[in-house]
Amino acid sequence: MGRQNKHLKNQIYEPEKCWVGEIQKICYGSKEEAEVAAKVAEYDHGAKNLGVYKCEFGDHWHLSSK
């Protein structure tokens, strides 16, 4: 393992979030990115009927239950 990989191993990724109502939701940079995240959530966690929508507070997308 290279020196750079060892350093990155200890990093924790924290996705960008914004407030939607009273909760913070993960922001996705594009509709396509959000759609892929919805498919991954369905595959990994059995989440069904996830949709995507453009945030009214910024230039990004969120997941929603249909």
Coordinates of N, CA and C in Angstrom, one line a residue:
M1 N 0.9 -1.2 0.0 CA 0.0 0.0 0.0 C 0.9 1.2 0.0
G2 N 0.6 2.2 -0.9 CA 1.4 3.4 -1.0 C 1.1 4.3 0.2
R3 N 2.0 5.2 0.3 CA 1.9 6.2 1.4 C 0.6 7.0 1.3
Q4 N 0.2 7.4 0.1 CA -1.0 8.2 -0.1 C -2.3 7.4 0.3
N5 N -2.3 6.1 -0.1 CA -3.5 5.2 0.2 C -3.6 5.0 1.7
K6 N -2.5 4.9 2.4 CA -2.5 4.7 3.8 C -3.1 5.9 4.5
H7 N -2.8 7.1 4.0 CA -3.3 8.4 4.5 C -4.8 8.5 4.3
L8 N -5.2 8.1 3.1 CA -6.7 8.2 2.8 C -7.5 7.2 3.5
K9 N -6.9 6.1 3.9 CA -7.7 5.1 4.6 C -8.3 5.6 5.9
N10 N -7.7 6.6 6.5 CA -8.3 7.1 7.8 C -9.2 8.3 7.6
Q11 N -9.5 8.7 6.3 CA -10.4 9.8 6.0 C -11.8 9.3 6.1
I12 N -12.7 10.1 6.6 CA -14.2 9.8 6.6 C -14.8 10.8 5.7
Y13 N -15.6 10.2 4.7 CA -16.3 11.0 3.8 C -17.6 11.5 4.4
E14 N -17.9 12.8 4.3 CA -19.1 13.3 4.8 C -19.8 14.0 3.6
P15 N -20.9 13.5 3.1 CA -21.5 14.1 1.9 C -22.1 15.5 2.3
E16 N -22.2 16.4 1.2 CA -22.8 17.7 1.4 C -24.3 17.5 1.7
K17 N -24.8 18.3 2.6 CA -26.2 18.2 3.0 C -26.8 19.6 3.1
C18 N -28.1 19.6 2.9 CA -28.8 20.9 3.1 C -30.1 20.6 3.9
W19 N -30.6 21.7 4.5 CA -31.9 21.6 5.3 C -33.0 21.6 4.4
V20 N -33.9 20.6 4.5 CA -35.2 20.5 3.8 C -36.2 20.3 4.8
G21 N -37.0 21.3 5.1 CA -37.9 21.3 6.2 C -37.1 21.2 7.5
E22 N -37.4 20.2 8.3 CA -36.7 20.0 9.6 C -35.6 18.9 9.6
I23 N -35.3 18.4 8.4 CA -34.2 17.4 8.3 C -33.1 17.8 7.3
Q24 N -31.9 17.3 7.5 CA -30.9 17.5 6.5 C -30.9 16.3 5.5
K25 N -30.8 16.6 4.3 CA -30.8 15.6 3.2 C -29.5 15.7 2.4
I26 N -29.0 14.6 2.0 CA -27.8 14.5 1.1 C -28.1 15.2 -0.2
C27 N -27.1 16.0 -0.6 CA -27.2 16.7 -1.9 C -26.5 15.9 -3.0
Y28 N -27.1 15.8 -4.2 CA -26.5 15.2 -5.3 C -26.3 16.2 -6.4
G29 N -25.2 16.2 -7.1 CA -24.9 17.3 -8.0 C -25.7 17.3 -9.3
S30 N -26.3 16.1 -9.6 CA -27.1 16.0 -10.9 C -28.2 15.0 -10.7
K31 N -29.2 15.1 -11.6 CA -30.3 14.2 -11.5 C -29.8 12.7 -11.7
E32 N -28.8 12.6 -12.6 CA -28.3 11.2 -12.9 C -27.6 10.7 -11.6
E33 N -26.8 11.5 -10.9 CA -26.1 11.1 -9.7 C -27.2 10.6 -8.6
A34 N -28.2 11.4 -8.5 CA -29.3 11.0 -7.5 C -30.0 9.7 -7.9
E35 N -30.2 9.5 -9.2 CA -30.9 8.3 -9.7 C -30.0 7.1 -9.4
V36 N -28.7 7.2 -9.6 CA -27.8 6.1 -9.3 C -27.8 5.8 -7.8
A37 N -27.8 6.9 -7.0 CA -27.8 6.7 -5.5 C -29.1 6.0 -5.1
A38 N -30.2 6.3 -5.7 CA -31.5 5.6 -5.5 C -31.4 4.1 -5.8
K39 N -30.8 3.8 -6.9 CA -30.6 2.4 -7.3 C -29.7 1.6 -6.3
V40 N -28.6 2.3 -5.9 CA -27.7 1.7 -5.0 C -28.4 1.4 -3.6
A41 N -29.2 2.4 -3.2 CA -30.0 2.2 -1.9 C -31.0 1.1 -2.0
E42 N -31.6 0.9 -3.2 CA -32.5 -0.2 -3.4 C -31.8 -1.5 -3.3
Y43 N -30.6 -1.6 -4.0 CA -29.9 -2.8 -4.0 C -29.2 -3.1 -2.7
D44 N -28.6 -2.1 -2.0 CA -27.9 -2.4 -0.8 C -28.8 -2.5 0.4
H45 N -29.9 -1.8 0.4 CA -30.7 -1.7 1.6 C -32.2 -2.1 1.4
G46 N -32.5 -2.5 0.2 CA -33.9 -2.9 -0.1 C -34.9 -1.7 -0.1
A47 N -34.4 -0.5 -0.2 CA -35.2 0.7 -0.3 C -36.1 0.7 -1.6
K48 N -37.3 0.8 -1.5 CA -38.2 0.7 -2.6 C -38.8 2.1 -2.9
N49 N -39.2 2.3 -4.2 CA -39.9 3.5 -4.6 C -39.2 4.8 -4.3
L50 N -37.9 4.8 -4.4 CA -37.2 6.1 -4.2 C -37.3 6.9 -5.5
G51 N -37.5 8.2 -5.4 CA -37.6 9.1 -6.5 C -36.5 10.2 -6.3
V52 N -36.4 11.1 -7.2 CA -35.4 12.2 -7.1 C -36.1 13.5 -7.4
Y53 N -35.7 14.6 -6.8 CA -36.3 15.9 -7.1 C -35.2 17.0 -7.0
K54 N -35.4 18.0 -7.7 CA -34.5 19.2 -7.6 C -34.8 20.0 -6.4
C55 N -33.8 20.4 -5.7 CA -34.0 21.1 -4.4 C -34.4 22.6 -4.8
E56 N -35.3 23.0 -4.0 CA -35.8 24.4 -4.3 C -34.9 25.4 -3.6
F57 N -33.9 25.0 -2.8 CA -33.0 25.9 -2.1 C -31.6 25.9 -2.6
G58 N -31.3 25.1 -3.7 CA -30.0 25.1 -4.2 C -29.9 24.4 -5.6
D59 N -28.8 24.4 -6.2 CA -28.6 23.8 -7.5 C -28.1 22.3 -7.3
H60 N -29.0 21.5 -6.7 CA -28.7 20.1 -6.5 C -29.9 19.3 -6.4
W61 N -29.8 18.0 -6.2 CA -30.9 17.0 -6.2 C -31.0 16.2 -4.9
H62 N -32.1 15.7 -4.5 CA -32.3 14.9 -3.3 C -33.1 13.6 -3.7
L63 N -33.1 12.7 -2.8 CA -33.9 11.5 -2.9 C -35.2 11.7 -2.1
S64 N -36.2 11.1 -2.6 CA -37.5 11.1 -1.9 C -38.2 9.8 -2.0
S65 N -39.1 9.5 -1.1 CA -39.9 8.3 -1.2 C -41.1 8.7 -2.0
K66 N -41.5 7.9 -2.9 CA -42.6 8.2 -3.8 C -44.0 8.0 -3.1

